[in-house]
Amino acid sequence: MGKDVIVACDFASAEQVFAFLDKFTGRKPFVKIGMELFYAEGPSIVREIKKRGHKIFLDLKLHDIPNTVKKSMSVLSGLDVDITNLHAGGTVRMMEAAVEGLTRPDGTRPLLIAVTQLTSTDQESMENDLLIREPIDKVVMHYAANAKKAGLDGVVCSPLEAGKVHDTCGNDFLTITPGVRFADGEIGDQKRVMTPAEAKKIGSDYIVVGRPITAAEDPVAAYERCVQEFCD
Ligand code: C5P
Protein backbone atom coordinates (compact mmCIF):
# COMPACT_ATOMS: atom_id res chain seq x y z
CA MET A 1 0.00 0.00 0.00
CA GLY A 2 1.04 3.62 -0.25
CA LYS A 3 0.72 6.73 -2.46
CA ASP A 4 -3.03 6.92 -2.66
CA VAL A 5 -5.74 9.55 -2.43
CA ILE A 6 -8.21 8.92 0.41
CA VAL A 7 -11.57 10.67 -0.01
CA ALA A 8 -12.99 11.99 3.29
CA CYS A 9 -16.66 11.03 3.01
CA ASP A 10 -17.91 13.50 5.62
CA PHE A 11 -21.59 12.89 4.95
CA ALA A 12 -24.39 12.66 7.52
CA SER A 13 -26.14 9.57 6.17
CA ALA A 14 -25.72 6.38 4.16
CA GLU A 15 -28.04 7.78 1.51
CA GLN A 16 -25.76 10.78 0.92
CA VAL A 17 -22.57 8.75 0.84
CA PHE A 18 -24.02 6.20 -1.61
CA ALA A 19 -25.30 8.99 -3.88
CA PHE A 20 -21.73 10.33 -3.89
CA LEU A 21 -20.03 6.95 -4.44
CA ASP A 22 -22.48 6.01 -7.22
CA LYS A 23 -20.82 8.68 -9.37
CA PHE A 24 -17.61 6.61 -9.45
CA THR A 25 -18.14 4.00 -12.12
CA GLY A 26 -14.47 3.41 -12.98
CA ARG A 27 -11.78 3.56 -10.31
CA LYS A 28 -13.05 2.97 -6.73
CA PRO A 29 -11.59 5.58 -4.39
CA PHE A 30 -10.11 4.76 -0.97
CA VAL A 31 -12.76 6.09 1.43
CA LYS A 32 -12.39 7.68 4.87
CA ILE A 33 -15.34 7.10 7.18
CA GLY A 34 -15.36 9.45 10.15
CA MET A 35 -17.23 9.61 13.42
CA GLU A 36 -20.28 11.44 12.07
CA LEU A 37 -21.17 8.81 9.49
CA PHE A 38 -20.15 5.86 11.69
CA TYR A 39 -22.20 7.05 14.67
CA ALA A 40 -25.19 7.79 12.42
CA GLU A 41 -25.20 4.50 10.55
CA GLY A 42 -23.21 2.01 12.66
CA PRO A 43 -20.87 -0.75 11.48
CA SER A 44 -23.15 -1.68 8.56
CA ILE A 45 -21.94 1.40 6.68
CA VAL A 46 -18.40 -0.03 6.75
CA ARG A 47 -19.55 -3.43 5.48
CA GLU A 48 -21.64 -1.90 2.70
CA ILE A 49 -18.91 0.42 1.41
CA LYS A 50 -16.42 -2.44 1.60
CA LYS A 51 -18.83 -4.65 -0.37
CA ARG A 52 -18.84 -2.00 -3.12
CA GLY A 53 -15.11 -2.59 -3.52
CA HIS A 54 -13.62 0.41 -1.71
CA LYS A 55 -10.69 0.34 0.70
CA ILE A 56 -11.60 1.96 4.01
CA PHE A 57 -9.83 4.21 6.49
CA LEU A 58 -12.02 4.15 9.61
CA ASP A 59 -11.20 7.40 11.40
CA LEU A 60 -12.53 6.94 14.95
CA LYS A 61 -9.45 8.13 16.89
CA LEU A 62 -9.68 5.76 19.86
CA HIS A 63 -8.39 6.97 23.25
CA ASP A 64 -9.19 5.00 26.43
CA ILE A 65 -7.58 2.58 28.88
CA PRO A 66 -5.42 -0.07 27.16
CA ASN A 67 -7.84 -2.95 27.79
CA THR A 68 -10.83 -1.11 26.32
CA VAL A 69 -8.85 0.01 23.27
CA LYS A 70 -7.53 -3.52 22.73
CA LYS A 71 -11.03 -5.02 22.73
CA SER A 72 -12.47 -2.25 20.54
CA MET A 73 -9.64 -2.64 18.02
CA SER A 74 -10.40 -6.33 17.82
CA VAL A 75 -13.97 -5.46 16.77
CA LEU A 76 -12.71 -2.99 14.12
CA SER A 77 -10.30 -5.61 12.79
CA GLY A 78 -13.27 -7.94 12.30
CA LEU A 79 -14.90 -5.24 10.14
CA ASP A 80 -11.99 -5.72 7.72
CA VAL A 81 -11.06 -2.04 7.45
CA ASP A 82 -7.75 -1.25 5.74
CA ILE A 83 -6.59 1.58 8.04
CA THR A 84 -7.77 2.75 11.46
CA ASN A 85 -6.40 5.13 14.08
CA LEU A 86 -6.05 6.26 17.70
CA HIS A 87 -4.68 9.14 19.76
CA ALA A 88 -0.97 8.80 20.56
CA GLY A 89 -1.76 10.76 23.75
CA GLY A 90 -3.20 7.52 25.15
CA THR A 91 0.42 6.40 25.89
CA VAL A 92 2.73 3.76 24.43
CA ARG A 93 1.04 1.05 26.52
CA MET A 94 -2.36 1.92 25.05
CA MET A 95 -0.91 1.85 21.52
CA GLU A 96 0.74 -1.54 22.13
CA ALA A 97 -2.58 -2.89 23.40
CA ALA A 98 -4.26 -1.53 20.26
CA VAL A 99 -1.82 -3.40 17.99
CA GLU A 100 -2.48 -6.60 19.97
CA GLY A 101 -6.23 -6.19 19.68
CA LEU A 102 -6.07 -5.39 15.99
CA THR A 103 -3.93 -8.42 15.07
CA ARG A 104 -6.02 -11.32 13.76
CA PRO A 105 -5.29 -14.97 14.64
CA ASP A 106 -3.53 -15.37 11.25
CA GLY A 107 -1.14 -12.50 12.06
CA THR A 108 -2.65 -9.99 9.60
CA ARG A 109 -4.12 -6.65 10.69
CA PRO A 110 -5.29 -3.30 9.30
CA LEU A 111 -2.72 -0.50 9.26
CA LEU A 112 -2.75 1.47 12.51
CA ILE A 113 -2.05 5.19 12.45
CA ALA A 114 -1.67 7.66 15.34
CA VAL A 115 -3.03 11.16 15.68
CA THR A 116 -0.31 13.20 17.45
CA GLN A 117 -1.64 16.62 18.41
CA LEU A 118 -4.80 17.61 16.56
CA THR A 119 -4.23 20.47 14.14
CA SER A 120 -6.96 22.34 16.05
CA THR A 121 -4.63 22.35 19.09
CA ASP A 122 -2.09 25.17 19.01
CA GLN A 123 0.86 26.00 21.25
CA GLU A 124 -1.27 28.22 23.48
CA SER A 125 -4.07 25.70 24.10
CA MET A 126 -1.55 22.90 24.58
CA GLU A 127 0.26 24.92 27.28
CA ASN A 128 -2.83 26.38 28.96
CA ASP A 129 -5.27 23.48 28.72
CA LEU A 130 -2.97 20.45 28.70
CA LEU A 131 -0.03 21.90 30.68
CA ILE A 132 2.40 20.65 27.99
CA ARG A 133 5.14 23.26 27.89
CA GLU A 134 7.40 21.91 25.10
CA PRO A 135 7.28 23.37 21.55
CA ILE A 136 4.41 21.76 19.62
CA ASP A 137 6.60 20.39 16.80
CA LYS A 138 8.78 18.65 19.41
CA VAL A 139 5.62 17.16 20.98
CA VAL A 140 4.37 15.97 17.57
CA MET A 141 7.70 14.27 16.76
CA HIS A 142 7.89 12.69 20.23
CA TYR A 143 4.37 11.27 19.85
CA ALA A 144 5.28 10.00 16.36
CA ALA A 145 8.38 8.28 17.80
CA ASN A 146 6.19 6.74 20.56
CA ALA A 147 3.80 5.43 17.91
CA LYS A 148 6.68 3.82 16.07
CA LYS A 149 8.03 2.33 19.30
CA ALA A 150 4.60 0.80 19.99
CA GLY A 151 4.63 -0.89 16.57
CA LEU A 152 2.22 1.42 14.72
CA ASP A 153 2.55 2.06 10.99
CA GLY A 154 2.46 5.85 10.83
CA VAL A 155 0.82 9.12 11.82
CA VAL A 156 -1.76 11.59 10.58
CA CYS A 157 0.02 14.91 10.18
CA SER A 158 0.03 18.14 8.24
CA PRO A 159 1.78 17.79 4.86
CA LEU A 160 4.22 20.37 6.22
CA GLU A 161 5.29 17.88 8.92
CA ALA A 162 5.57 14.80 6.68
CA GLY A 163 9.25 15.31 5.80
CA LYS A 164 10.27 15.76 9.42
CA VAL A 165 8.26 12.69 10.50
CA HIS A 166 10.14 10.64 7.90
CA ASP A 167 13.46 12.09 9.11
CA THR A 168 12.59 11.16 12.71
CA CYS A 169 10.87 7.80 12.20
CA GLY A 170 12.20 6.57 8.85
CA ASN A 171 10.82 6.57 5.32
CA ASP A 172 8.76 3.42 5.88
CA PHE A 173 6.76 5.10 8.64
CA LEU A 174 3.59 6.29 6.89
CA THR A 175 2.38 9.87 6.78
CA ILE A 176 -1.29 10.46 6.08
CA THR A 177 -1.91 14.11 5.40
CA PRO A 178 -5.14 16.12 5.29
CA GLY A 179 -5.19 19.86 4.52
CA VAL A 180 -4.87 19.38 0.77
CA ARG A 181 -6.22 21.94 -1.70
CA PHE A 182 -5.91 22.55 -5.44
CA ALA A 183 -3.79 25.56 -6.35
CA ASP A 184 -6.86 27.28 -7.81
CA GLY A 185 -9.36 26.04 -5.19
CA GLU A 186 -11.11 27.27 -2.02
CA ILE A 187 -9.14 26.85 1.23
CA GLY A 188 -12.24 26.85 3.48
CA ASP A 189 -11.47 26.42 7.21
CA GLN A 190 -8.09 24.71 6.68
CA LYS A 191 -5.16 26.93 7.66
CA ARG A 192 -1.98 25.31 6.43
CA VAL A 193 -2.61 23.69 3.07
CA MET A 194 -0.67 22.09 0.24
CA THR A 195 -1.56 21.01 -3.28
CA PRO A 196 -1.54 17.26 -4.08
CA ALA A 197 1.63 17.79 -6.16
CA GLU A 198 3.40 19.55 -3.28
CA ALA A 199 2.29 16.82 -0.84
CA LYS A 200 3.81 14.25 -3.20
CA LYS A 201 7.07 16.17 -3.40
CA ILE A 202 7.35 16.44 0.36
CA GLY A 203 6.84 12.69 0.77
CA SER A 204 3.27 12.20 2.02
CA ASP A 205 2.23 8.56 1.63
CA TYR A 206 -1.53 9.19 1.55
CA ILE A 207 -3.44 12.44 1.17
CA VAL A 208 -6.89 12.82 2.72
CA VAL A 209 -9.07 15.06 0.59
CA GLY A 210 -12.65 16.00 1.47
CA ARG A 211 -14.44 19.07 0.16
CA PRO A 212 -12.21 19.72 -2.89
CA ILE A 213 -13.71 16.41 -4.15
CA THR A 214 -17.05 16.01 -2.33
CA ALA A 215 -18.17 19.59 -2.98
CA ALA A 216 -16.81 19.81 -6.54
CA GLU A 217 -19.17 20.28 -9.44
CA ASP A 218 -17.66 17.14 -10.97
CA PRO A 219 -16.36 15.02 -8.07
CA VAL A 220 -15.01 12.26 -10.33
CA ALA A 221 -12.94 14.76 -12.33
CA ALA A 222 -11.68 16.37 -9.10
CA TYR A 223 -10.71 12.93 -7.76
CA GLU A 224 -8.91 12.03 -11.01
CA ARG A 225 -7.06 15.35 -10.88
CA CYS A 226 -5.90 14.57 -7.33
CA VAL A 227 -4.73 11.10 -8.35
CA GLN A 228 -2.91 12.49 -11.35
CA GLU A 229 -1.12 15.19 -9.30
CA PHE A 230 -0.32 12.94 -6.33
CA CYS A 231 0.16 9.39 -7.63
CA ASP A 232 1.26 9.57 -11.25
O1 C5P B 1 -12.78 18.79 3.47
P1 C5P B 1 -11.34 18.64 3.86
O2 C5P B 1 -10.43 18.30 2.71
O3 C5P B 1 -10.84 19.80 4.69
O4 C5P B 1 -11.37 17.35 4.81
C1 C5P B 1 -10.24 16.91 5.50
C2 C5P B 1 -10.58 15.69 6.30
O5 C5P B 1 -9.44 15.36 7.10
C3 C5P B 1 -11.74 15.85 7.27
O6 C5P B 1 -12.40 14.58 7.40
C4 C5P B 1 -11.06 16.25 8.58
O7 C5P B 1 -11.80 15.87 9.70
C5 C5P B 1 -9.77 15.42 8.48
N1 C5P B 1 -8.67 15.94 9.28
C6 C5P B 1 -8.14 17.21 9.12
N2 C5P B 1 -7.09 17.62 9.89
C7 C5P B 1 -6.56 16.80 10.80
C8 C5P B 1 -7.06 15.51 10.97
C9 C5P B 1 -8.12 15.11 10.18
O8 C5P B 1 -8.62 17.97 8.27
N3 C5P B 1 -5.52 17.20 11.49
GROMACS .gro file of C-alpha atoms and ligand atoms in nm:
model
  253
    1MET     CA    1   0.000   0.000   0.000
    2GLY     CA    2   0.104   0.362  -0.025
    3LYS     CA    3   0.072   0.673  -0.246
    4ASP     CA    4  -0.303   0.692  -0.266
    5VAL     CA    5  -0.574   0.955  -0.243
    6ILE     CA    6  -0.821   0.892   0.041
    7VAL     CA    7  -1.157   1.067  -0.001
    8ALA     CA    8  -1.299   1.199   0.329
    9CYS     CA    9  -1.666   1.103   0.301
   10ASP     CA   10  -1.791   1.350   0.562
   11PHE     CA   11  -2.159   1.289   0.495
   12ALA     CA   12  -2.439   1.266   0.752
   13SER     CA   13  -2.614   0.957   0.617
   14ALA     CA   14  -2.572   0.638   0.416
   15GLU     CA   15  -2.804   0.778   0.151
   16GLN     CA   16  -2.576   1.078   0.092
   17VAL     CA   17  -2.257   0.875   0.084
   18PHE     CA   18  -2.402   0.620  -0.161
   19ALA     CA   19  -2.530   0.899  -0.388
   20PHE     CA   20  -2.173   1.033  -0.389
   21LEU     CA   21  -2.003   0.695  -0.444
   22ASP     CA   22  -2.248   0.601  -0.722
   23LYS     CA   23  -2.082   0.868  -0.937
   24PHE     CA   24  -1.761   0.661  -0.945
   25THR     CA   25  -1.814   0.400  -1.212
   26GLY     CA   26  -1.447   0.341  -1.298
   27ARG     CA   27  -1.178   0.356  -1.031
   28LYS     CA   28  -1.305   0.297  -0.673
   29PRO     CA   29  -1.159   0.558  -0.439
   30PHE     CA   30  -1.011   0.476  -0.097
   31VAL     CA   31  -1.276   0.609   0.143
   32LYS     CA   32  -1.239   0.768   0.487
   33ILE     CA   33  -1.534   0.710   0.718
   34GLY     CA   34  -1.536   0.945   1.015
   35MET     CA   35  -1.723   0.961   1.342
   36GLU     CA   36  -2.028   1.144   1.207
   37LEU     CA   37  -2.117   0.881   0.949
   38PHE     CA   38  -2.015   0.586   1.169
   39TYR     CA   39  -2.220   0.705   1.467
   40ALA     CA   40  -2.519   0.779   1.242
   41GLU     CA   41  -2.520   0.450   1.055
   42GLY     CA   42  -2.321   0.201   1.266
   43PRO     CA   43  -2.087  -0.075   1.148
   44SER     CA   44  -2.315  -0.168   0.856
   45ILE     CA   45  -2.194   0.140   0.668
   46VAL     CA   46  -1.840  -0.003   0.675
   47ARG     CA   47  -1.955  -0.343   0.548
   48GLU     CA   48  -2.164  -0.190   0.270
   49ILE     CA   49  -1.891   0.042   0.141
   50LYS     CA   50  -1.642  -0.244   0.160
   51LYS     CA   51  -1.883  -0.465  -0.037
   52ARG     CA   52  -1.884  -0.200  -0.312
   53GLY     CA   53  -1.511  -0.259  -0.352
   54HIS     CA   54  -1.362   0.041  -0.171
   55LYS     CA   55  -1.069   0.034   0.070
   56ILE     CA   56  -1.160   0.196   0.401
   57PHE     CA   57  -0.983   0.421   0.649
   58LEU     CA   58  -1.202   0.415   0.961
   59ASP     CA   59  -1.120   0.740   1.140
   60LEU     CA   60  -1.253   0.694   1.495
   61LYS     CA   61  -0.945   0.813   1.689
   62LEU     CA   62  -0.968   0.576   1.986
   63HIS     CA   63  -0.839   0.697   2.325
   64ASP     CA   64  -0.919   0.500   2.643
   65ILE     CA   65  -0.758   0.258   2.888
   66PRO     CA   66  -0.542  -0.007   2.716
   67ASN     CA   67  -0.784  -0.295   2.779
   68THR     CA   68  -1.083  -0.111   2.632
   69VAL     CA   69  -0.885   0.001   2.327
   70LYS     CA   70  -0.753  -0.352   2.273
   71LYS     CA   71  -1.103  -0.502   2.273
   72SER     CA   72  -1.247  -0.225   2.054
   73MET     CA   73  -0.964  -0.264   1.802
   74SER     CA   74  -1.040  -0.633   1.782
   75VAL     CA   75  -1.397  -0.546   1.677
   76LEU     CA   76  -1.271  -0.299   1.412
   77SER     CA   77  -1.030  -0.561   1.279
   78GLY     CA   78  -1.327  -0.794   1.230
   79LEU     CA   79  -1.490  -0.524   1.014
   80ASP     CA   80  -1.199  -0.572   0.772
   81VAL     CA   81  -1.106  -0.204   0.745
   82ASP     CA   82  -0.775  -0.125   0.574
   83ILE     CA   83  -0.659   0.158   0.804
   84THR     CA   84  -0.777   0.275   1.146
   85ASN     CA   85  -0.640   0.513   1.408
   86LEU     CA   86  -0.605   0.626   1.770
   87HIS     CA   87  -0.468   0.914   1.976
   88ALA     CA   88  -0.097   0.880   2.056
   89GLY     CA   89  -0.176   1.076   2.375
   90GLY     CA   90  -0.320   0.752   2.515
   91THR     CA   91   0.042   0.640   2.589
   92VAL     CA   92   0.273   0.376   2.443
   93ARG     CA   93   0.104   0.105   2.652
   94MET     CA   94  -0.236   0.192   2.505
   95MET     CA   95  -0.091   0.185   2.152
   96GLU     CA   96   0.074  -0.154   2.213
   97ALA     CA   97  -0.258  -0.289   2.340
   98ALA     CA   98  -0.426  -0.153   2.026
   99VAL     CA   99  -0.182  -0.340   1.799
  100GLU     CA  100  -0.248  -0.660   1.997
  101GLY     CA  101  -0.623  -0.619   1.968
  102LEU     CA  102  -0.607  -0.539   1.599
  103THR     CA  103  -0.393  -0.842   1.507
  104ARG     CA  104  -0.602  -1.132   1.376
  105PRO     CA  105  -0.529  -1.497   1.464
  106ASP     CA  106  -0.353  -1.537   1.125
  107GLY     CA  107  -0.114  -1.250   1.206
  108THR     CA  108  -0.265  -0.999   0.960
  109ARG     CA  109  -0.412  -0.665   1.069
  110PRO     CA  110  -0.529  -0.330   0.930
  111LEU     CA  111  -0.272  -0.050   0.926
  112LEU     CA  112  -0.275   0.147   1.251
  113ILE     CA  113  -0.205   0.519   1.245
  114ALA     CA  114  -0.167   0.766   1.534
  115VAL     CA  115  -0.303   1.116   1.568
  116THR     CA  116  -0.031   1.320   1.745
  117GLN     CA  117  -0.164   1.662   1.841
  118LEU     CA  118  -0.480   1.761   1.656
  119THR     CA  119  -0.423   2.047   1.414
  120SER     CA  120  -0.696   2.234   1.605
  121THR     CA  121  -0.463   2.235   1.909
  122ASP     CA  122  -0.209   2.517   1.901
  123GLN     CA  123   0.086   2.600   2.125
  124GLU     CA  124  -0.127   2.822   2.348
  125SER     CA  125  -0.407   2.570   2.410
  126MET     CA  126  -0.155   2.290   2.458
  127GLU     CA  127   0.026   2.492   2.728
  128ASN     CA  128  -0.283   2.638   2.896
  129ASP     CA  129  -0.527   2.348   2.872
  130LEU     CA  130  -0.297   2.045   2.870
  131LEU     CA  131  -0.003   2.190   3.068
  132ILE     CA  132   0.240   2.065   2.799
  133ARG     CA  133   0.514   2.326   2.789
  134GLU     CA  134   0.740   2.191   2.510
  135PRO     CA  135   0.728   2.337   2.155
  136ILE     CA  136   0.441   2.176   1.962
  137ASP     CA  137   0.660   2.039   1.680
  138LYS     CA  138   0.878   1.865   1.941
  139VAL     CA  139   0.562   1.716   2.098
  140VAL     CA  140   0.437   1.597   1.757
  141MET     CA  141   0.770   1.427   1.676
  142HIS     CA  142   0.789   1.269   2.023
  143TYR     CA  143   0.437   1.127   1.985
  144ALA     CA  144   0.528   1.000   1.636
  145ALA     CA  145   0.838   0.828   1.780
  146ASN     CA  146   0.619   0.674   2.056
  147ALA     CA  147   0.380   0.543   1.791
  148LYS     CA  148   0.668   0.382   1.607
  149LYS     CA  149   0.803   0.233   1.930
  150ALA     CA  150   0.460   0.080   1.999
  151GLY     CA  151   0.463  -0.089   1.657
  152LEU     CA  152   0.222   0.142   1.472
  153ASP     CA  153   0.255   0.206   1.099
  154GLY     CA  154   0.246   0.585   1.083
  155VAL     CA  155   0.082   0.912   1.182
  156VAL     CA  156  -0.176   1.159   1.058
  157CYS     CA  157   0.002   1.491   1.018
  158SER     CA  158   0.003   1.814   0.824
  159PRO     CA  159   0.178   1.779   0.486
  160LEU     CA  160   0.422   2.037   0.622
  161GLU     CA  161   0.529   1.788   0.892
  162ALA     CA  162   0.557   1.480   0.668
  163GLY     CA  163   0.925   1.531   0.580
  164LYS     CA  164   1.027   1.576   0.942
  165VAL     CA  165   0.826   1.269   1.050
  166HIS     CA  166   1.014   1.064   0.790
  167ASP     CA  167   1.346   1.209   0.911
  168THR     CA  168   1.259   1.116   1.271
  169CYS     CA  169   1.087   0.780   1.220
  170GLY     CA  170   1.220   0.657   0.885
  171ASN     CA  171   1.082   0.657   0.532
  172ASP     CA  172   0.876   0.342   0.588
  173PHE     CA  173   0.676   0.510   0.864
  174LEU     CA  174   0.359   0.629   0.689
  175THR     CA  175   0.238   0.987   0.678
  176ILE     CA  176  -0.129   1.046   0.608
  177THR     CA  177  -0.191   1.411   0.540
  178PRO     CA  178  -0.514   1.612   0.529
  179GLY     CA  179  -0.519   1.986   0.452
  180VAL     CA  180  -0.487   1.938   0.077
  181ARG     CA  181  -0.622   2.194  -0.170
  182PHE     CA  182  -0.591   2.255  -0.544
  183ALA     CA  183  -0.379   2.556  -0.635
  184ASP     CA  184  -0.686   2.728  -0.781
  185GLY     CA  185  -0.936   2.604  -0.519
  186GLU     CA  186  -1.111   2.727  -0.202
  187ILE     CA  187  -0.914   2.685   0.123
  188GLY     CA  188  -1.224   2.685   0.348
  189ASP     CA  189  -1.147   2.642   0.721
  190GLN     CA  190  -0.809   2.471   0.668
  191LYS     CA  191  -0.516   2.693   0.766
  192ARG     CA  192  -0.198   2.531   0.643
  193VAL     CA  193  -0.261   2.369   0.307
  194MET     CA  194  -0.067   2.209   0.024
  195THR     CA  195  -0.156   2.101  -0.328
  196PRO     CA  196  -0.154   1.726  -0.408
  197ALA     CA  197   0.163   1.779  -0.616
  198GLU     CA  198   0.340   1.955  -0.328
  199ALA     CA  199   0.229   1.682  -0.084
  200LYS     CA  200   0.381   1.425  -0.320
  201LYS     CA  201   0.707   1.617  -0.340
  202ILE     CA  202   0.735   1.644   0.036
  203GLY     CA  203   0.684   1.269   0.077
  204SER     CA  204   0.327   1.220   0.202
  205ASP     CA  205   0.223   0.856   0.163
  206TYR     CA  206  -0.153   0.919   0.155
  207ILE     CA  207  -0.344   1.244   0.117
  208VAL     CA  208  -0.689   1.282   0.272
  209VAL     CA  209  -0.907   1.506   0.059
  210GLY     CA  210  -1.265   1.600   0.147
  211ARG     CA  211  -1.444   1.907   0.016
  212PRO     CA  212  -1.221   1.972  -0.289
  213ILE     CA  213  -1.371   1.641  -0.415
  214THR     CA  214  -1.705   1.601  -0.233
  215ALA     CA  215  -1.817   1.959  -0.298
  216ALA     CA  216  -1.681   1.981  -0.654
  217GLU     CA  217  -1.917   2.028  -0.944
  218ASP     CA  218  -1.766   1.714  -1.097
  219PRO     CA  219  -1.636   1.502  -0.807
  220VAL     CA  220  -1.501   1.226  -1.033
  221ALA     CA  221  -1.294   1.476  -1.233
  222ALA     CA  222  -1.168   1.637  -0.910
  223TYR     CA  223  -1.071   1.293  -0.776
  224GLU     CA  224  -0.891   1.203  -1.101
  225ARG     CA  225  -0.706   1.535  -1.088
  226CYS     CA  226  -0.590   1.457  -0.733
  227VAL     CA  227  -0.473   1.110  -0.835
  228GLN     CA  228  -0.291   1.249  -1.135
  229GLU     CA  229  -0.112   1.519  -0.930
  230PHE     CA  230  -0.032   1.294  -0.633
  231CYS     CA  231   0.016   0.939  -0.763
  232ASP     CA  232   0.126   0.957  -1.125
  233C5P     O1  233  -1.278   1.879   0.347
  233C5P     P1  234  -1.134   1.864   0.386
  233C5P     O2  235  -1.043   1.830   0.271
  233C5P     O3  236  -1.084   1.980   0.469
  233C5P     O4  237  -1.137   1.735   0.481
  233C5P     C1  238  -1.024   1.691   0.550
  233C5P     C2  239  -1.058   1.569   0.630
  233C5P     O5  240  -0.944   1.536   0.710
  233C5P     C3  241  -1.174   1.585   0.727
  233C5P     O6  242  -1.240   1.458   0.740
  233C5P     C4  243  -1.106   1.625   0.858
  233C5P     O7  244  -1.180   1.587   0.970
  233C5P     C5  245  -0.977   1.542   0.848
  233C5P     N1  246  -0.867   1.594   0.928
  233C5P     C6  247  -0.814   1.721   0.912
  233C5P     N2  248  -0.709   1.762   0.989
  233C5P     C7  249  -0.656   1.680   1.080
  233C5P     C8  250  -0.706   1.551   1.097
  233C5P     C9  251  -0.812   1.511   1.018
  233C5P     O8  252  -0.862   1.797   0.827
  233C5P     N3  253  -0.552   1.720   1.149
   0.00000   0.00000   0.00000
